[in-house]
XYZ file of C-alpha atoms in Angstrom:
368
model
C 40.200 6.054 52.348
C 41.137 8.912 54.683
C 38.814 10.405 57.292
C 36.122 12.815 56.163
C 37.268 16.445 56.077
C 35.657 19.718 55.128
C 35.869 20.789 51.478
C 37.627 23.961 52.613
C 40.371 21.936 54.296
C 41.067 19.631 51.362
C 44.494 19.958 49.741
C 44.771 21.406 46.265
C 45.137 18.945 43.404
C 46.905 19.628 40.111
C 44.896 20.326 36.964
C 43.955 17.080 35.240
C 43.414 15.161 38.493
C 40.339 14.624 40.633
C 40.190 15.085 44.411
C 40.198 11.793 46.278
C 36.502 11.911 47.228
C 35.381 12.658 43.636
C 37.617 9.979 42.191
C 36.108 7.495 44.628
C 32.567 8.504 43.701
C 33.513 8.069 40.044
C 35.152 4.643 40.370
C 33.646 2.968 43.466
C 30.313 1.986 44.978
C 30.519 2.550 48.736
C 28.544 0.080 50.831
C 27.368 1.536 54.122
C 25.649 -0.457 56.855
C 22.193 0.719 55.736
C 22.553 0.973 51.940
C 25.079 1.443 49.113
C 25.826 4.951 47.800
C 27.355 6.363 44.586
C 25.828 3.527 42.575
C 25.365 5.528 39.359
C 28.058 5.712 36.721
C 29.087 9.153 35.458
C 28.603 9.032 31.672
C 28.674 12.727 30.711
C 31.980 13.430 28.967
C 32.236 16.965 30.350
C 31.400 16.104 33.961
C 34.904 17.015 35.175
C 36.006 19.353 32.395
C 36.598 22.279 34.786
C 39.244 20.171 36.493
C 40.842 19.201 33.196
C 39.692 15.564 33.392
C 38.344 13.961 30.213
C 35.443 11.632 31.041
C 34.669 10.658 27.442
C 34.836 7.074 26.196
C 36.514 6.736 22.826
C 37.605 3.589 21.024
C 41.305 4.237 21.633
C 40.751 4.845 25.355
C 38.541 1.755 25.659
C 41.076 -0.462 23.863
C 43.839 0.752 26.165
C 41.934 0.097 29.405
C 39.904 -3.008 28.562
C 41.265 -6.355 29.747
C 39.969 -9.910 30.181
C 41.710 -12.087 32.758
C 40.713 -15.742 33.132
C 40.587 -16.815 36.784
C 39.132 -20.318 36.562
C 38.306 -22.633 33.663
C 36.768 -26.109 33.660
C 34.879 -28.194 31.107
C 31.533 -26.536 31.843
C 32.370 -23.330 33.713
C 34.576 -20.280 33.354
C 35.217 -17.351 35.673
C 37.005 -14.319 34.317
C 37.455 -10.621 35.051
C 36.276 -7.976 32.596
C 38.159 -4.793 33.428
C 37.565 -1.343 31.994
C 33.941 -1.657 30.845
C 30.616 -0.182 31.904
C 27.841 -2.190 33.565
C 25.666 -1.737 30.465
C 28.213 -3.562 28.306
C 28.667 -6.345 30.874
C 24.895 -6.763 30.966
C 24.759 -6.862 27.166
C 27.102 -9.872 27.228
C 24.955 -11.547 29.886
C 21.731 -11.081 27.910
C 23.337 -12.321 24.679
C 24.653 -15.433 26.452
C 21.236 -16.261 27.857
C 19.002 -15.423 24.921
C 20.801 -15.028 21.592
C 23.435 -17.744 21.151
C 21.792 -20.639 19.255
C 21.791 -24.281 20.332
C 20.048 -27.481 19.264
C 17.032 -28.668 21.278
C 14.164 -31.092 20.774
C 11.235 -29.187 19.283
C 8.915 -31.845 17.836
C 7.983 -35.169 19.444
C 6.122 -37.823 17.450
C 4.424 -40.005 20.041
C 3.846 -43.582 18.894
C 2.983 -45.109 22.250
C 2.988 -43.775 25.807
C 1.365 -45.816 28.563
C 3.492 -44.286 31.347
C 2.053 -42.056 34.067
C 3.573 -38.965 32.402
C 1.255 -37.185 29.981
C 2.433 -36.744 26.394
C 2.786 -32.937 26.800
C 4.828 -33.212 30.005
C 7.067 -35.912 28.512
C 7.660 -33.751 25.431
C 8.546 -30.797 27.640
C 11.063 -32.896 29.591
C 12.677 -34.076 26.355
C 12.989 -30.493 25.119
C 15.044 -29.508 28.176
C 17.656 -32.267 27.711
C 21.035 -30.726 26.717
C 22.171 -32.187 23.393
C 25.798 -32.817 22.480
C 25.546 -31.153 19.078
C 27.465 -28.136 17.812
C 24.795 -25.655 16.596
C 27.311 -24.003 14.255
C 27.127 -27.086 12.030
C 23.384 -26.719 11.443
C 21.000 -24.284 9.783
C 17.763 -22.821 11.100
C 14.533 -24.609 10.134
C 11.858 -22.172 8.966
C 8.166 -22.877 8.432
C 8.656 -23.426 4.696
C 11.754 -25.630 4.986
C 11.770 -29.406 4.741
C 13.512 -31.176 7.654
C 16.832 -32.431 6.282
C 20.289 -33.498 7.417
C 21.409 -29.852 7.682
C 18.646 -28.535 9.946
C 17.259 -31.481 11.958
C 18.575 -34.144 14.327
C 16.346 -37.177 14.923
C 16.368 -39.267 18.105
C 14.400 -42.387 18.933
C 13.226 -43.650 22.316
C 11.745 -47.131 22.602
C 11.596 -48.584 26.129
C 9.244 -50.843 28.056
C 8.862 -52.593 31.396
C 7.758 -56.210 31.462
C 4.724 -57.096 33.551
C 6.587 -59.114 36.168
C 9.621 -56.813 36.337
C 10.459 -54.081 38.858
C 10.019 -50.438 37.899
C 12.250 -49.331 35.032
C 14.027 -45.945 35.073
C 14.300 -44.392 31.624
C 17.419 -42.240 31.212
C 18.859 -40.109 28.459
C 21.385 -42.779 27.434
C 18.423 -44.660 25.934
C 17.806 -41.898 23.393
C 19.266 -43.203 20.134
C 20.437 -40.932 17.330
C 19.034 -41.769 13.881
C 21.615 -40.451 11.371
C 19.397 -41.403 8.420
C 16.452 -39.359 9.643
C 12.928 -40.285 10.644
C 11.871 -43.940 10.558
C 8.157 -43.175 10.969
C 5.926 -43.106 7.926
C 3.522 -40.233 7.303
C -0.124 -41.263 7.084
C -1.780 -40.718 3.678
C -5.214 -41.438 2.245
C -3.763 -42.161 -1.197
C -2.607 -45.787 -1.046
C -0.865 -45.496 -4.414
C 1.281 -42.576 -3.266
C 4.915 -43.101 -2.328
C 5.423 -43.555 1.386
C 7.173 -40.588 2.979
C 8.835 -40.131 6.361
C 8.781 -36.974 8.493
C 12.225 -35.928 7.251
C 13.914 -35.748 3.871
C 17.585 -36.612 4.317
C 19.641 -36.689 1.115
C 22.462 -38.489 2.931
C 23.277 -39.954 6.304
C 24.438 -37.411 8.879
C 27.324 -39.632 9.966
C 28.713 -39.369 6.425
C 29.103 -35.597 6.736
C 32.786 -34.815 7.510
C 32.074 -32.274 10.246
C 29.674 -34.629 12.067
C 31.421 -37.965 11.502
C 34.287 -36.896 13.792
C 31.909 -36.533 16.747
C 28.626 -38.514 16.710
C 25.552 -36.598 17.832
C 24.016 -37.537 21.158
C 23.100 -36.145 24.554
C 25.477 -34.293 26.855
C 24.602 -36.233 30.022
C 23.663 -39.906 29.972
C 22.118 -40.099 33.439
C 19.225 -37.592 33.292
C 15.974 -39.329 34.264
C 13.252 -38.966 31.627
C 10.553 -41.149 33.177
C 9.892 -44.196 35.338
C 7.913 -47.122 33.955
C 5.819 -49.524 35.987
C 5.134 -53.161 34.977
C 3.413 -53.328 31.597
C 4.125 -49.689 30.675
C 6.003 -48.538 27.557
C 7.177 -45.445 25.687
C 7.878 -45.264 21.968
C 8.540 -41.947 20.287
C 10.648 -40.019 17.842
C 12.134 -36.637 18.776
C 13.260 -34.017 16.261
C 15.801 -31.395 17.386
C 16.225 -28.066 15.570
C 18.292 -24.920 15.972
C 16.921 -22.035 18.029
C 17.712 -19.292 20.546
C 16.781 -18.757 24.175
C 14.767 -15.644 23.275
C 12.176 -17.997 21.735
C 12.270 -20.674 24.462
C 14.526 -21.320 27.446
C 15.343 -24.833 26.195
C 17.600 -23.230 23.562
C 19.559 -21.217 26.121
C 23.193 -22.447 26.038
C 23.934 -21.518 29.658
C 22.709 -22.876 32.964
C 23.714 -19.505 34.414
C 25.539 -16.406 33.220
C 26.065 -13.695 35.802
C 28.450 -11.019 36.937
C 29.258 -8.943 40.008
C 31.490 -5.968 40.605
C 34.850 -6.663 42.214
C 34.535 -6.270 46.018
C 36.931 -3.932 47.794
C 37.527 -4.345 51.543
C 39.709 -1.835 53.408
C 40.634 -1.732 57.084
C 40.567 1.943 58.113
C 42.624 1.326 61.258
C 44.635 -1.526 62.687
C 42.379 -4.068 64.381
C 44.265 -5.986 67.050
C 43.741 -8.499 69.839
C 40.220 -9.592 70.712
C 38.712 -7.093 68.248
C 40.632 -8.804 65.444
C 39.253 -12.220 66.405
C 35.710 -10.857 66.602
C 36.054 -9.306 63.153
C 37.393 -12.547 61.632
C 34.582 -14.593 63.207
C 31.920 -12.193 61.968
C 32.643 -12.825 58.278
C 30.815 -15.941 56.940
C 33.056 -16.281 53.844
C 36.480 -15.850 55.515
C 37.483 -12.547 53.951
C 39.593 -11.682 57.007
C 42.423 -13.569 58.662
C 44.725 -13.193 61.670
C 48.366 -12.155 61.272
C 50.707 -13.067 64.115
C 52.886 -10.090 65.071
C 54.928 -12.015 67.641
C 55.077 -11.607 71.406
C 51.417 -12.634 71.633
C 50.219 -9.722 69.460
C 47.968 -10.290 66.470
C 46.018 -8.168 64.032
C 43.319 -8.635 61.433
C 44.169 -8.490 57.729
C 42.114 -8.639 54.541
C 43.090 -12.055 53.174
C 40.482 -12.782 50.498
C 38.508 -9.679 49.437
C 37.317 -11.341 46.224
C 35.165 -13.736 48.260
C 33.196 -10.879 49.862
C 29.461 -11.063 49.152
C 28.785 -7.678 50.816
C 26.553 -9.185 53.453
C 27.845 -6.220 55.548
C 28.089 -8.228 58.756
C 31.580 -6.810 59.307
C 30.377 -3.180 59.350
C 27.318 -3.620 61.527
C 27.563 -2.450 65.109
C 30.862 -1.235 66.564
C 32.885 -2.245 63.474
C 31.365 0.366 61.162
C 34.273 2.773 61.716
C 36.877 0.023 61.294
C 36.019 -1.445 57.880
C 35.084 0.151 54.561
C 33.316 -1.916 51.921
C 32.982 -1.033 48.280
C 32.753 -2.262 44.710
C 34.936 -1.310 41.764
C 32.533 0.087 39.161
C 34.444 -0.909 36.031
C 35.766 -4.298 37.166
C 33.349 -7.223 36.747
C 33.725 -10.826 37.851
C 31.898 -12.795 35.157
C 30.836 -16.443 35.490
C 29.502 -18.610 32.645
C 28.172 -22.124 33.242
C 27.533 -23.990 29.990
C 24.849 -26.628 29.494
C 27.304 -28.530 27.314
C 26.645 -27.837 23.629
C 29.556 -25.390 23.509
C 32.407 -24.940 25.954
C 32.174 -21.826 28.189
C 35.086 -20.088 26.465
C 33.452 -20.690 23.057
C 30.209 -19.211 24.372
C 31.982 -15.985 25.297
C 33.592 -15.777 21.841
C 30.193 -16.331 20.192
C 28.689 -13.594 22.398
C 31.415 -11.182 21.235
C 30.648 -12.050 17.592
C 26.923 -11.421 18.085
C 27.583 -8.078 19.799
C 29.905 -7.141 16.942
C 27.171 -7.997 14.413
C 24.711 -5.823 16.338
C 27.145 -2.899 16.255
C 27.771 -3.343 12.515
C 24.018 -3.471 11.890
C 23.489 -0.284 13.896
C 26.240 1.562 12.022
C 24.790 0.365 8.728
C 21.332 1.653 9.655
C 22.717 5.016 10.790
C 24.656 5.479 7.545
Protein backbone atom coordinates (compact mmCIF):
# COMPACT_ATOMS: atom_id res chain seq x y z
CA UNK A 1 0.00 0.00 0.00
CA UNK A 2 1.31 3.48 -0.82
CA UNK A 3 1.75 6.26 1.73
CA UNK A 4 -1.30 8.19 2.87
CA UNK A 5 -2.10 11.21 0.69
CA UNK A 6 -4.79 13.84 0.69
CA UNK A 7 -7.99 13.09 -1.24
CA UNK A 8 -7.35 16.19 -3.33
CA UNK A 9 -3.96 14.86 -4.42
CA UNK A 10 -5.16 11.40 -5.42
CA UNK A 11 -4.92 10.54 -9.12
CA UNK A 12 -8.08 10.19 -11.16
CA UNK A 13 -9.33 6.67 -11.80
CA UNK A 14 -11.35 5.55 -14.81
CA UNK A 15 -15.09 4.95 -14.50
CA UNK A 16 -15.78 1.41 -13.32
CA UNK A 17 -12.76 1.28 -10.99
CA UNK A 18 -12.34 2.15 -7.33
CA UNK A 19 -9.55 4.31 -5.90
CA UNK A 20 -6.89 2.27 -4.15
CA UNK A 21 -7.96 3.24 -0.61
CA UNK A 22 -11.64 2.38 -1.26
CA UNK A 23 -10.77 -0.90 -2.90
CA UNK A 24 -8.67 -1.79 0.13
CA UNK A 25 -11.48 -0.91 2.52
CA UNK A 26 -13.80 -3.09 0.44
CA UNK A 27 -11.54 -6.15 0.22
CA UNK A 28 -9.19 -6.02 3.25
CA UNK A 29 -9.25 -5.80 7.03
CA UNK A 30 -6.34 -3.60 8.12
CA UNK A 31 -4.74 -4.59 11.42
CA UNK A 32 -3.19 -1.65 13.24
CA UNK A 33 -1.13 -1.95 16.41
CA UNK A 34 -4.11 -1.02 18.61
CA UNK A 35 -7.07 -2.59 16.76
CA UNK A 36 -8.28 -3.77 13.33
CA UNK A 37 -10.20 -1.37 11.07
CA UNK A 38 -12.54 -1.78 8.06
CA UNK A 39 -13.89 -5.02 9.51
CA UNK A 40 -17.39 -4.68 8.04
CA UNK A 41 -18.27 -6.05 4.63
CA UNK A 42 -20.00 -3.72 2.17
CA UNK A 43 -23.22 -5.50 1.17
CA UNK A 44 -25.26 -2.70 -0.43
CA UNK A 45 -25.31 -3.27 -4.19
CA UNK A 46 -25.32 0.45 -5.00
CA UNK A 47 -22.53 1.45 -2.61
CA UNK A 48 -20.19 2.39 -5.47
CA UNK A 49 -22.70 3.05 -8.23
CA UNK A 50 -21.54 6.65 -8.75
CA UNK A 51 -18.15 5.27 -9.73
CA UNK A 52 -19.67 2.71 -12.07
CA UNK A 53 -18.79 -0.27 -9.85
CA UNK A 54 -21.42 -2.98 -9.40
CA UNK A 55 -21.34 -4.31 -5.82
CA UNK A 56 -24.25 -6.73 -6.23
CA UNK A 57 -23.90 -10.47 -5.72
CA UNK A 58 -25.67 -12.52 -8.36
CA UNK A 59 -25.48 -16.24 -9.01
CA UNK A 60 -23.43 -15.83 -12.19
CA UNK A 61 -20.93 -13.52 -10.47
CA UNK A 62 -20.66 -15.84 -7.46
CA UNK A 63 -20.09 -18.92 -9.65
CA UNK A 64 -17.34 -17.12 -11.54
CA UNK A 65 -15.44 -15.98 -8.44
CA UNK A 66 -16.00 -18.86 -6.02
CA UNK A 67 -13.21 -21.43 -5.69
CA UNK A 68 -12.23 -24.21 -3.27
CA UNK A 69 -8.56 -25.14 -3.10
CA UNK A 70 -7.45 -28.07 -0.94
CA UNK A 71 -4.21 -27.33 0.91
CA UNK A 72 -3.85 -30.34 3.20
CA UNK A 73 -5.76 -33.62 3.53
CA UNK A 74 -5.28 -36.50 5.96
CA UNK A 75 -7.50 -39.28 7.28
CA UNK A 76 -9.11 -37.09 9.94
CA UNK A 77 -8.34 -33.51 8.92
CA UNK A 78 -8.64 -31.25 5.91
CA UNK A 79 -7.51 -27.68 5.31
CA UNK A 80 -8.80 -25.84 2.28
CA UNK A 81 -9.30 -22.30 1.01
CA UNK A 82 -12.77 -20.96 0.25
CA UNK A 83 -12.31 -18.00 -2.07
CA UNK A 84 -14.97 -15.55 -3.20
CA UNK A 85 -17.53 -15.92 -0.40
CA UNK A 86 -18.81 -13.75 2.43
CA UNK A 87 -18.11 -14.43 6.11
CA UNK A 88 -21.81 -15.20 6.66
CA UNK A 89 -21.66 -18.09 4.20
CA UNK A 90 -18.40 -19.42 5.67
CA UNK A 91 -20.00 -19.30 9.11
CA UNK A 92 -23.08 -21.12 7.80
CA UNK A 93 -20.83 -24.01 6.74
CA UNK A 94 -19.15 -24.02 10.16
CA UNK A 95 -22.46 -24.13 12.05
CA UNK A 96 -23.83 -26.90 9.80
CA UNK A 97 -20.68 -28.98 10.33
CA UNK A 98 -20.91 -28.66 14.09
CA UNK A 99 -24.64 -29.01 14.64
CA UNK A 100 -26.58 -30.40 11.67
CA UNK A 101 -24.70 -33.30 10.08
CA UNK A 102 -25.99 -36.53 11.69
CA UNK A 103 -23.84 -39.24 13.26
CA UNK A 104 -24.41 -42.35 15.37
CA UNK A 105 -23.83 -42.11 19.13
CA UNK A 106 -24.77 -44.14 22.20
CA UNK A 107 -28.05 -42.80 23.56
CA UNK A 108 -29.39 -45.54 25.86
CA UNK A 109 -27.38 -47.62 28.33
CA UNK A 110 -28.94 -50.65 30.02
CA UNK A 111 -26.92 -51.18 33.18
CA UNK A 112 -26.85 -54.79 34.37
CA UNK A 113 -24.05 -54.49 36.89
CA UNK A 114 -21.66 -51.68 37.83
CA UNK A 115 -19.52 -52.03 40.95
CA UNK A 116 -16.80 -49.65 39.69
CA UNK A 117 -16.11 -46.27 41.27
CA UNK A 118 -17.80 -44.49 38.34
CA UNK A 119 -21.49 -43.76 38.86
CA UNK A 120 -23.94 -45.16 36.32
CA UNK A 121 -24.79 -41.66 34.96
CA UNK A 122 -21.14 -40.67 34.51
CA UNK A 123 -20.30 -44.00 32.85
CA UNK A 124 -23.24 -43.58 30.47
CA UNK A 125 -22.09 -40.07 29.61
CA UNK A 126 -18.57 -41.32 28.84
CA UNK A 127 -19.96 -44.03 26.57
CA UNK A 128 -22.07 -41.48 24.69
CA UNK A 129 -18.97 -39.45 23.78
CA UNK A 130 -17.11 -42.40 22.20
CA UNK A 131 -16.82 -41.90 18.40
CA UNK A 132 -18.41 -44.85 16.60
CA UNK A 133 -17.17 -46.25 13.30
CA UNK A 134 -20.60 -46.31 11.69
CA UNK A 135 -21.75 -44.46 8.59
CA UNK A 136 -24.89 -42.52 9.65
CA UNK A 137 -26.14 -42.44 6.04
CA UNK A 138 -26.92 -46.15 6.32
CA UNK A 139 -29.33 -45.66 9.23
CA UNK A 140 -32.67 -44.00 9.89
CA UNK A 141 -33.70 -41.72 12.74
CA UNK A 142 -35.40 -43.36 15.74
CA UNK A 143 -38.49 -41.44 16.84
CA UNK A 144 -40.46 -41.87 20.06
CA UNK A 145 -43.02 -44.12 18.37
CA UNK A 146 -40.51 -46.30 16.49
CA UNK A 147 -39.36 -49.74 17.58
CA UNK A 148 -35.56 -50.16 17.75
CA UNK A 149 -34.61 -52.29 14.74
CA UNK A 150 -31.66 -53.11 12.51
CA UNK A 151 -32.19 -49.91 10.49
CA UNK A 152 -32.18 -47.39 13.34
CA UNK A 153 -30.20 -48.89 16.25
CA UNK A 154 -26.72 -50.31 16.86
CA UNK A 155 -26.25 -52.44 19.98
CA UNK A 156 -22.96 -52.83 21.84
CA UNK A 157 -22.14 -54.96 24.85
CA UNK A 158 -19.55 -54.38 27.57
CA UNK A 159 -18.81 -57.14 30.07
CA UNK A 160 -15.55 -56.78 32.01
CA UNK A 161 -14.34 -57.61 35.51
CA UNK A 162 -11.24 -57.58 37.67
CA UNK A 163 -10.44 -60.60 39.80
CA UNK A 164 -9.92 -60.07 43.51
CA UNK A 165 -6.21 -60.86 43.54
CA UNK A 166 -5.42 -59.11 40.25
CA UNK A 167 -3.96 -55.65 39.63
CA UNK A 168 -6.23 -52.83 38.49
CA UNK A 169 -7.84 -53.43 35.10
CA UNK A 170 -8.14 -50.64 32.50
CA UNK A 171 -11.32 -50.89 30.45
CA UNK A 172 -10.90 -49.55 26.91
CA UNK A 173 -13.16 -49.11 23.93
CA UNK A 174 -11.82 -52.22 22.19
CA UNK A 175 -13.79 -54.22 24.77
CA UNK A 176 -17.10 -52.88 23.46
CA UNK A 177 -18.54 -55.70 21.35
CA UNK A 178 -21.02 -55.13 18.54
CA UNK A 179 -24.17 -57.28 18.70
CA UNK A 180 -25.39 -57.58 15.08
CA UNK A 181 -28.50 -59.51 16.17
CA UNK A 182 -29.66 -56.80 18.55
CA UNK A 183 -30.24 -56.74 22.28
CA UNK A 184 -29.53 -59.88 24.32
CA UNK A 185 -31.26 -58.58 27.46
CA UNK A 186 -34.80 -59.65 28.20
CA UNK A 187 -37.48 -57.12 29.14
CA UNK A 188 -39.05 -57.70 32.54
CA UNK A 189 -42.77 -58.59 32.50
CA UNK A 190 -45.33 -59.48 35.15
CA UNK A 191 -47.13 -61.87 32.80
CA UNK A 192 -45.17 -65.13 33.00
CA UNK A 193 -47.13 -66.62 30.11
CA UNK A 194 -46.20 -63.77 27.76
CA UNK A 195 -43.51 -64.23 25.14
CA UNK A 196 -40.13 -62.99 26.27
CA UNK A 197 -39.05 -59.85 24.42
CA UNK A 198 -35.70 -58.09 24.14
CA UNK A 199 -35.13 -54.33 24.01
CA UNK A 200 -34.83 -54.38 20.21
CA UNK A 201 -36.79 -55.97 17.39
CA UNK A 202 -34.35 -56.96 14.65
CA UNK A 203 -35.89 -58.74 11.66
CA UNK A 204 -32.44 -59.82 10.48
CA UNK A 205 -28.83 -59.66 11.53
CA UNK A 206 -27.10 -56.37 10.71
CA UNK A 207 -24.05 -58.17 9.33
CA UNK A 208 -26.31 -59.73 6.68
CA UNK A 209 -27.20 -56.31 5.27
CA UNK A 210 -25.08 -55.70 2.12
CA UNK A 211 -24.13 -52.12 2.99
CA UNK A 212 -23.00 -53.08 6.51
CA UNK A 213 -21.43 -56.48 5.84
CA UNK A 214 -18.58 -54.82 3.89
CA UNK A 215 -17.49 -52.87 6.98
CA UNK A 216 -18.41 -54.24 10.44
CA UNK A 217 -19.68 -51.68 12.93
CA UNK A 218 -17.42 -50.80 15.83
CA UNK A 219 -15.64 -47.91 17.49
CA UNK A 220 -13.30 -45.50 15.73
CA UNK A 221 -10.50 -45.65 18.32
CA UNK A 222 -9.70 -48.80 20.28
CA UNK A 223 -7.60 -47.20 23.01
CA UNK A 224 -10.00 -44.71 24.67
CA UNK A 225 -10.18 -45.42 28.41
CA UNK A 226 -13.74 -45.99 29.65
CA UNK A 227 -13.03 -46.88 33.27
CA UNK A 228 -10.54 -48.49 35.64
CA UNK A 229 -11.58 -51.47 37.75
CA UNK A 230 -10.11 -52.41 41.11
CA UNK A 231 -9.97 -55.99 42.46
CA UNK A 232 -13.45 -57.49 42.71
CA UNK A 233 -15.13 -54.79 40.59
CA UNK A 234 -17.12 -55.43 37.40
CA UNK A 235 -19.15 -53.70 34.68
CA UNK A 236 -21.85 -55.33 32.59
CA UNK A 237 -24.05 -53.26 30.32
CA UNK A 238 -25.67 -52.93 26.94
CA UNK A 239 -25.39 -49.70 24.94
CA UNK A 240 -27.79 -48.68 22.17
CA UNK A 241 -26.58 -46.16 19.57
CA UNK A 242 -29.01 -44.11 17.45
CA UNK A 243 -28.80 -41.40 14.82
CA UNK A 244 -28.83 -37.75 15.89
CA UNK A 245 -27.40 -34.27 15.30
CA UNK A 246 -25.13 -32.03 17.33
CA UNK A 247 -27.93 -29.46 17.75
CA UNK A 248 -29.58 -31.93 20.15
CA UNK A 249 -26.41 -33.05 21.96
CA UNK A 250 -22.70 -32.52 21.36
CA UNK A 251 -22.07 -36.28 21.28
CA UNK A 252 -23.65 -36.34 17.80
CA UNK A 253 -21.36 -33.63 16.45
CA UNK A 254 -19.24 -35.17 13.65
CA UNK A 255 -16.31 -32.78 14.11
CA UNK A 256 -13.77 -32.32 16.87
CA UNK A 257 -13.32 -28.80 15.49
CA UNK A 258 -14.48 -26.83 12.47
CA UNK A 259 -13.12 -23.32 12.15
CA UNK A 260 -12.00 -20.73 9.67
CA UNK A 261 -9.88 -17.58 9.49
CA UNK A 262 -9.37 -14.95 6.84
CA UNK A 263 -6.22 -15.22 4.77
CA UNK A 264 -3.46 -13.09 6.38
CA UNK A 265 -1.70 -10.50 4.24
CA UNK A 266 1.73 -9.21 5.30
CA UNK A 267 3.40 -6.40 3.33
CA UNK A 268 6.75 -4.73 3.91
CA UNK A 269 6.25 -1.02 3.20
CA UNK A 270 9.98 -0.36 2.82
CA UNK A 271 13.10 -2.45 2.52
CA UNK A 272 14.26 -3.65 5.93
CA UNK A 273 17.99 -4.33 5.93
CA UNK A 274 20.86 -5.20 8.25
CA UNK A 275 20.24 -5.35 11.98
CA UNK A 276 16.66 -4.10 11.56
CA UNK A 277 15.94 -7.12 9.35
CA UNK A 278 17.25 -9.53 12.00
CA UNK A 279 15.22 -7.82 14.72
CA UNK A 280 12.07 -8.08 12.60
CA UNK A 281 12.64 -11.79 11.88
CA UNK A 282 13.27 -12.54 15.57
CA UNK A 283 10.14 -10.68 16.65
CA UNK A 284 7.76 -13.01 14.80
CA UNK A 285 6.90 -16.16 16.86
CA UNK A 286 5.63 -18.14 13.83
CA UNK A 287 8.47 -17.40 11.37
CA UNK A 288 6.54 -15.32 8.85
CA UNK A 289 9.70 -13.41 7.92
CA UNK A 290 13.06 -14.64 6.70
CA UNK A 291 16.45 -13.20 5.74
CA UNK A 292 17.52 -12.90 2.10
CA UNK A 293 21.25 -12.67 1.45
CA UNK A 294 22.02 -9.87 -1.01
CA UNK A 295 25.75 -10.62 -1.19
CA UNK A 296 28.69 -8.55 0.00
CA UNK A 297 27.47 -8.92 3.59
CA UNK A 298 24.12 -7.22 2.87
CA UNK A 299 20.84 -8.82 3.86
CA UNK A 300 17.19 -7.84 3.94
CA UNK A 301 13.97 -9.13 5.43
CA UNK A 302 11.36 -10.80 3.22
CA UNK A 303 7.87 -12.16 3.83
CA UNK A 304 8.45 -15.91 3.54
CA UNK A 305 5.30 -17.47 5.00
CA UNK A 306 2.40 -14.99 5.32
CA UNK A 307 -0.16 -17.79 5.65
CA UNK A 308 1.28 -18.71 9.05
CA UNK A 309 0.60 -15.23 10.47
CA UNK A 310 -1.71 -15.28 13.50
CA UNK A 311 -1.90 -11.45 13.65
CA UNK A 312 -0.33 -11.31 17.08
CA UNK A 313 0.92 -7.89 15.83
CA UNK A 314 4.32 -8.21 17.48
CA UNK A 315 5.95 -7.12 14.22
CA UNK A 316 4.12 -3.76 14.13
CA UNK A 317 4.54 -2.79 17.76
CA UNK A 318 7.11 -0.14 18.55
CA UNK A 319 9.44 1.21 15.87
CA UNK A 320 8.30 -1.34 13.24
CA UNK A 321 4.80 0.08 12.85
CA UNK A 322 5.80 2.11 9.78
CA UNK A 323 7.69 -0.81 8.23
CA UNK A 324 5.06 -3.57 8.12
CA UNK A 325 1.38 -3.58 7.15
CA UNK A 326 -0.86 -6.40 8.33
CA UNK A 327 -4.25 -7.26 6.94
CA UNK A 328 -6.78 -9.95 6.15
CA UNK A 329 -8.42 -10.72 2.83
CA UNK A 330 -12.16 -10.41 3.47
CA UNK A 331 -13.40 -12.94 0.92
CA UNK A 332 -10.65 -15.56 1.28
CA UNK A 333 -11.12 -18.05 4.14
CA UNK A 334 -8.79 -20.76 5.38
CA UNK A 335 -11.13 -23.51 6.55
CA UNK A 336 -10.09 -26.45 8.76
CA UNK A 337 -12.25 -29.50 9.51
CA UNK A 338 -11.17 -32.17 12.00
CA UNK A 339 -13.43 -35.23 11.89
CA UNK A 340 -14.19 -37.46 14.87
CA UNK A 341 -14.08 -40.43 12.50
CA UNK A 342 -17.60 -41.43 11.44
CA UNK A 343 -17.15 -39.68 8.09
CA UNK A 344 -13.97 -38.49 6.42
CA UNK A 345 -13.39 -34.70 6.49
CA UNK A 346 -13.98 -34.30 2.75
CA UNK A 347 -17.29 -36.20 3.05
CA UNK A 348 -18.32 -33.91 5.90
CA UNK A 349 -17.86 -30.86 3.70
CA UNK A 350 -19.93 -32.45 0.91
CA UNK A 351 -22.70 -33.30 3.40
CA UNK A 352 -22.62 -29.70 4.69
CA UNK A 353 -23.09 -28.43 1.11
CA UNK A 354 -26.07 -30.77 0.65
CA UNK A 355 -27.70 -29.55 3.88
CA UNK A 356 -27.18 -25.90 2.90
CA UNK A 357 -28.68 -26.66 -0.50
CA UNK A 358 -31.73 -28.25 1.17
CA UNK A 359 -32.14 -25.17 3.35
CA UNK A 360 -32.06 -22.92 0.28
CA UNK A 361 -34.60 -25.10 -1.55
CA UNK A 362 -36.87 -25.06 1.50
CA UNK A 363 -36.64 -21.27 1.72
CA UNK A 364 -37.47 -20.82 -1.97
CA UNK A 365 -40.38 -23.22 -1.60
CA UNK A 366 -41.77 -21.25 1.35
CA UNK A 367 -41.38 -17.93 -0.48
CA UNK A 368 -43.20 -19.24 -3.55
